[in-house]
mmCIF file of C-alpha atoms in Angstrom:
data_model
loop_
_atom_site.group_PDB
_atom_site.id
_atom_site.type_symbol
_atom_site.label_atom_id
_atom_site.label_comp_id
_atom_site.label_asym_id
_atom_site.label_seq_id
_atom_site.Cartn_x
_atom_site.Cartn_y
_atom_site.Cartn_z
ATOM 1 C CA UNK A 408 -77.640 -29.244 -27.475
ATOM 2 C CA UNK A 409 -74.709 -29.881 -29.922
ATOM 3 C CA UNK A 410 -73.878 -26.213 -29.578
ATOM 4 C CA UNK A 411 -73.493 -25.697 -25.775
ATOM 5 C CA UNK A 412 -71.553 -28.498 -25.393
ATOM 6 C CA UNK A 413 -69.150 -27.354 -28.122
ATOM 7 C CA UNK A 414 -69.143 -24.030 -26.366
ATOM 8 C CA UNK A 415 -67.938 -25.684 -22.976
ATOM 9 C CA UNK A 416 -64.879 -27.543 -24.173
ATOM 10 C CA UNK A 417 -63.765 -24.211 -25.736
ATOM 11 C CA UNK A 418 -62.919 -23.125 -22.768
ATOM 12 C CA UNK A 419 -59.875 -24.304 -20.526
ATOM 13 C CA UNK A 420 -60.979 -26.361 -17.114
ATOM 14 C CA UNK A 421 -59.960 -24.964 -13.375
ATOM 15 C CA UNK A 422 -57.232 -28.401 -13.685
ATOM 16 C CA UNK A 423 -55.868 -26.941 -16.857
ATOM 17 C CA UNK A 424 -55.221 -23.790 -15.863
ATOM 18 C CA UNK A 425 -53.428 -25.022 -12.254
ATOM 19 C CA UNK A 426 -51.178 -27.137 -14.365
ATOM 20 C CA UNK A 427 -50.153 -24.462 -16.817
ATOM 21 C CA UNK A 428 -49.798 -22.051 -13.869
ATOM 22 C CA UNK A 429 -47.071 -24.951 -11.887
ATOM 23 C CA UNK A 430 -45.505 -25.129 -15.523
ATOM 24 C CA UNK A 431 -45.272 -21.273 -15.139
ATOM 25 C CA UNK A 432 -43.848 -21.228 -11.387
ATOM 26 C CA UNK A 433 -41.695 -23.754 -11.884
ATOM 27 C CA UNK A 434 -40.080 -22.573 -15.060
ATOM 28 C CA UNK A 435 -39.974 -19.001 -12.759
ATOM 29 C CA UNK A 436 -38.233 -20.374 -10.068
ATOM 30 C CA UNK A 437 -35.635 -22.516 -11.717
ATOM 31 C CA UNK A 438 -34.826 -19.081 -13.273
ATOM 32 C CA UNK A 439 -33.888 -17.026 -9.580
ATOM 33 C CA UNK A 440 -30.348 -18.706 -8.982
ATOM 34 C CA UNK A 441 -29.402 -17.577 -12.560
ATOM 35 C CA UNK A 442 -30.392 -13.971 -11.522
ATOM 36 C CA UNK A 443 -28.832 -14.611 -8.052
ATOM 37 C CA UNK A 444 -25.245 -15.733 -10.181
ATOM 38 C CA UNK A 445 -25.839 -13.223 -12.213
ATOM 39 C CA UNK A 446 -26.155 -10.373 -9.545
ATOM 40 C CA UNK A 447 -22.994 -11.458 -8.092
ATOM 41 C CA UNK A 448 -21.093 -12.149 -10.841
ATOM 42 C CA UNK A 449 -22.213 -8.059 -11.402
ATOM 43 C CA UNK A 450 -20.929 -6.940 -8.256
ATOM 44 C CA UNK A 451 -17.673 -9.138 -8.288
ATOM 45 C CA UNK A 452 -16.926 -7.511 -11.519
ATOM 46 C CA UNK A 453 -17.541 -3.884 -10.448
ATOM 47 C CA UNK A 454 -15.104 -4.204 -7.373
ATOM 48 C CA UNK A 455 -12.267 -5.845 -9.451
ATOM 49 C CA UNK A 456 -12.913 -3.039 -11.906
ATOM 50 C CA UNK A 457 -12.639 -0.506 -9.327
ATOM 51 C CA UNK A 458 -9.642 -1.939 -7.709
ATOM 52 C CA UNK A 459 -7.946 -2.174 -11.391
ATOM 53 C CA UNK A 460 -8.845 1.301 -11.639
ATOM 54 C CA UNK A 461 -7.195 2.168 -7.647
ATOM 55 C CA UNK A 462 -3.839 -0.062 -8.556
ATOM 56 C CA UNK A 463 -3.016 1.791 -11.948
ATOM 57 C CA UNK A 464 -4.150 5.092 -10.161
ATOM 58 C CA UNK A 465 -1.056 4.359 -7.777
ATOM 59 C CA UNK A 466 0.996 3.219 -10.251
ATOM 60 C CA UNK A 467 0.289 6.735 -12.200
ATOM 61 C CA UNK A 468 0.851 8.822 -8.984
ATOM 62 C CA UNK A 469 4.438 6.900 -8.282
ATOM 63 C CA UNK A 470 5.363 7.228 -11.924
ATOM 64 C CA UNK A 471 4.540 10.771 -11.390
ATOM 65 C CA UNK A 472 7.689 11.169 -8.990
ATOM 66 C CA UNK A 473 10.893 12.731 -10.002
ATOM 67 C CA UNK A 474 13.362 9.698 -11.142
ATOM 68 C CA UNK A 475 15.717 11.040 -13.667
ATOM 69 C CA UNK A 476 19.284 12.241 -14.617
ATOM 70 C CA UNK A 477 19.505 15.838 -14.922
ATOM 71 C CA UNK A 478 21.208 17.594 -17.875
ATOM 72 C CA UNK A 479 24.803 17.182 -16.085
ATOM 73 C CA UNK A 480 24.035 13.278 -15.472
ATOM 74 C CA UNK A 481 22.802 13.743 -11.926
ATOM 75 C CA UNK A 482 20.885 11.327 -10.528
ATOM 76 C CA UNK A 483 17.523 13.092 -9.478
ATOM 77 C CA UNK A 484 14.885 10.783 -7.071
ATOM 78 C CA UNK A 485 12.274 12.027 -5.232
ATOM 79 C CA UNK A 486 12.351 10.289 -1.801
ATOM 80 C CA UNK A 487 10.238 12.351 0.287
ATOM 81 C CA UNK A 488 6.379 12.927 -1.005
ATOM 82 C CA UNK A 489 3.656 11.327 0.773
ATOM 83 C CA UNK A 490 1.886 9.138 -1.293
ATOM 84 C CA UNK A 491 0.026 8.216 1.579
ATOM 85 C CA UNK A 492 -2.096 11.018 1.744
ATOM 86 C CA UNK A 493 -4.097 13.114 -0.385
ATOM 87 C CA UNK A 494 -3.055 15.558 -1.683
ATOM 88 C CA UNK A 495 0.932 14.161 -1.721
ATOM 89 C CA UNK A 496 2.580 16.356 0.234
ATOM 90 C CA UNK A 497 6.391 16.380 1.571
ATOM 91 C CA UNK A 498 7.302 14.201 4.441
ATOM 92 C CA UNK A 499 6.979 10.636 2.762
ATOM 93 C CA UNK A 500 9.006 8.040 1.504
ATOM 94 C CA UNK A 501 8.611 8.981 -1.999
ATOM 95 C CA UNK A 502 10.523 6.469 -4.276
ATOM 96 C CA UNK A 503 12.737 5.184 -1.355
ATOM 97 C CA UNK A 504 12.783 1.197 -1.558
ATOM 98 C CA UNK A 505 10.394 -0.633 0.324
ATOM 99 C CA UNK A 506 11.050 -3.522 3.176
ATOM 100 C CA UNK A 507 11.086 -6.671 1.105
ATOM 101 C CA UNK A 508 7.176 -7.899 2.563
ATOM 102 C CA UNK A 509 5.403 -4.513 1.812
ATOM 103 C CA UNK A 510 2.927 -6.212 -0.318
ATOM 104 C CA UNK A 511 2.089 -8.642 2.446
ATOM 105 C CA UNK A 512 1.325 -5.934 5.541
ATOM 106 C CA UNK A 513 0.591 -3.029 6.166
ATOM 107 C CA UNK A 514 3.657 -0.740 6.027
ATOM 108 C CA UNK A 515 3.902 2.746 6.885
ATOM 109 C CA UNK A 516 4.700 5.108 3.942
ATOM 110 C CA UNK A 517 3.697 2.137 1.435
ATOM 111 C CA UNK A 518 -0.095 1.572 2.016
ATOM 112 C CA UNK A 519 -3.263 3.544 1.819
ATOM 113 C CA UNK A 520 -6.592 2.866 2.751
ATOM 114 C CA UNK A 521 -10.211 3.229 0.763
ATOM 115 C CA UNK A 522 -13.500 3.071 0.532
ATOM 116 C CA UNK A 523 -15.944 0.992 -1.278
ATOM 117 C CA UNK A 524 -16.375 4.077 -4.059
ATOM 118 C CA UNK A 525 -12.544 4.292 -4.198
ATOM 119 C CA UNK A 526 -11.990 7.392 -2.053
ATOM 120 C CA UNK A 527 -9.079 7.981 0.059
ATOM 121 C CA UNK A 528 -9.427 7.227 3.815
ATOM 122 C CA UNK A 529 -6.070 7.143 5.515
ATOM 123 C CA UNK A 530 -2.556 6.101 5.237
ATOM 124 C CA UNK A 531 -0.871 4.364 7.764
ATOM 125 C CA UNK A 532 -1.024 1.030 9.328
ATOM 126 C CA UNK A 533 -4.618 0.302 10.611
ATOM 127 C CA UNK A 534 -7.518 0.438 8.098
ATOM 128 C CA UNK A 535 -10.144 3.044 9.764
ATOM 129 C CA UNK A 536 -13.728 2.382 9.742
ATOM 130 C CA UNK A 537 -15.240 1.970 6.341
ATOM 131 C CA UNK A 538 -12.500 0.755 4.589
ATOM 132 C CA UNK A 539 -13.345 -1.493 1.793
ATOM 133 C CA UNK A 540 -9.767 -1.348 -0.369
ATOM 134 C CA UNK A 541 -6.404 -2.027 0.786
ATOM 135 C CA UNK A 542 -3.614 -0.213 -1.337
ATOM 136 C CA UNK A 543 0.067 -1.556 -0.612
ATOM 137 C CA UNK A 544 3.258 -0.819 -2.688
ATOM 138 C CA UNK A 545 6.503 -2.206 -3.126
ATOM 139 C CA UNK A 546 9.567 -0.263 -4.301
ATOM 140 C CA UNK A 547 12.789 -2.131 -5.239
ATOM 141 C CA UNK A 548 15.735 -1.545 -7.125
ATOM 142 C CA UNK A 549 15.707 -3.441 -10.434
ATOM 143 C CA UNK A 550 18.650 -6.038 -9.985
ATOM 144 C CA UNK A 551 20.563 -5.588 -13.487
ATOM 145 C CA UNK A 552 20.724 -1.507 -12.580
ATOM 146 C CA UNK A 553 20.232 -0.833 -9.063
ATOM 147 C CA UNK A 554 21.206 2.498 -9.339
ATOM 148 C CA UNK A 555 19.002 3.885 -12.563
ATOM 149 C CA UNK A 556 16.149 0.834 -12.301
ATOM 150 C CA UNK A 557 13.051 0.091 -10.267
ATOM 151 C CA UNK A 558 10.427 -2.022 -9.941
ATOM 152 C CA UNK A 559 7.549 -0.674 -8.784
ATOM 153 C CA UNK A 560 4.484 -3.245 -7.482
ATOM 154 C CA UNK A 561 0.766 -2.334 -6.316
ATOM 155 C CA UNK A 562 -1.653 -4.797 -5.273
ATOM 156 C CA UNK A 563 -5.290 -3.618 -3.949
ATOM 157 C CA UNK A 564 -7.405 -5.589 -2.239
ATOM 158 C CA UNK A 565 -10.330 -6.154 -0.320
ATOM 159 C CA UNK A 566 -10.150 -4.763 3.071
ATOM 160 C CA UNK A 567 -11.086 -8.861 4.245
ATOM 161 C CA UNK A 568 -8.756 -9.773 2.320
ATOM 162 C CA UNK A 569 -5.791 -7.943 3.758
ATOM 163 C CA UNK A 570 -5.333 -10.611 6.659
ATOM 164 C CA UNK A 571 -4.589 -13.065 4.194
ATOM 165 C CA UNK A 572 -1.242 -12.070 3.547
ATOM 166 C CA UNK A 573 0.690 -14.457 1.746
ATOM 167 C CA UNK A 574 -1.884 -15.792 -0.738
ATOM 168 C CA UNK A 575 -3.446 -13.849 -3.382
ATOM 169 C CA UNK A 576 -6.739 -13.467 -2.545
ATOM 170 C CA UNK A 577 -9.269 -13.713 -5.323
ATOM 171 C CA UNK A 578 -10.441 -10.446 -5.545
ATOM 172 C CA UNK A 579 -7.273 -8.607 -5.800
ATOM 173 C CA UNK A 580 -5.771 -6.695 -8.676
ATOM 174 C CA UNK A 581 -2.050 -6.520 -8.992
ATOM 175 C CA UNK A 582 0.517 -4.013 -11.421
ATOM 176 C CA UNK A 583 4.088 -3.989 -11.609
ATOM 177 C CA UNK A 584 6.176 -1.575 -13.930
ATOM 178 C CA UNK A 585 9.962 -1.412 -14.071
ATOM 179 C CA UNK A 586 11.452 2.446 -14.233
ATOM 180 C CA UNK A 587 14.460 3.826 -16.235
ATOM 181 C CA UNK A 588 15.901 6.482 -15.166
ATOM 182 C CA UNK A 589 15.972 9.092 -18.419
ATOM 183 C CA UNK A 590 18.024 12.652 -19.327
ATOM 184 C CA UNK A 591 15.267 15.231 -18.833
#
């Protein structure tokens, strides 16, 4: 008798194992809003990466424009390609400065429209369907040399976020770089 009753307490009892098994679901379940946090921290991060990405794209493509002094001192500016569209093309507003609340609405010839993988949608003043990224510019003459200085803003945004204007919305990426003009 001593050695079947030895053999039964080896074993674990149908109480046992429900408590170790709540333990387990518990432990399980206090994990999911980690993963939850974690999923959307993950995505939060992706779309400010992409719109990083779209801003200094912009930034690229306006730095790309003609702003120079030729060899006999001329002042050269491009102030007609069409940023707005791709590919640029003639018939824009180039480096031409920008109303003073271009970075707060939508203005034509400083604001482009994406979608949620970054491609180009539209230009213009309404965001067509399946926008995700609002792309605005601002182009002003730097104050200490109007004439051979700009200052050249992007902000991107989520498409929500372009009704609210005049705060910075937390998702958005903004770049500003100030242009010299150089001999060439």
């Amino acid at each position: 008798m001593l050695r079947r009753s030895a053999r039964c307490e080896a074993g674990f009892t149908l109480a046992e194992t429900l408590v170790a098994l709540a333990i387990v679901v518990t432990a399980v379940l206090g994990l999911v809003p980690s993963f939850v946090f974690a999923t959307r921290a993950n995505e939060r991060a992706r779309a400010m990466a992409l719109a990083t990405v779209l801003a200094s794209e912009q930034i690229d493509r306006l730095r790309a424009l003609s702003w120079h002094l030729d060899p006999a001192g001329a002042r050269v500016s491009d102030i007609d390609t069409d940023l707005t569209v791709v590919p640029e093309r003639v018939g824009g507003r180039g480096l031409t400065p920008s109303p003073s609340d271009a970075l707060e609405r939508n203005v034509a010839g400083h604001c482009d429209f994406l979608d949620r993988r970054g491609r180009w949608l539209s230009g213009g003043t309404s965001p067509p369907v399946g926008t995700a990224y609002v792309r605005r510019w601002l182009i002003e003459p730097l104050a200490a040399n109007p004439a051979d200085g700009l200052v050249v803003h992007v902000r991107v945004m989520p498409a929500l976020g372009a009704v609210s204007d005049r705060r910075p919305a937390a998702d958005e990426v903004r770049i500003v770089t100030v242009r010299a003009r150089t001999t060439r």
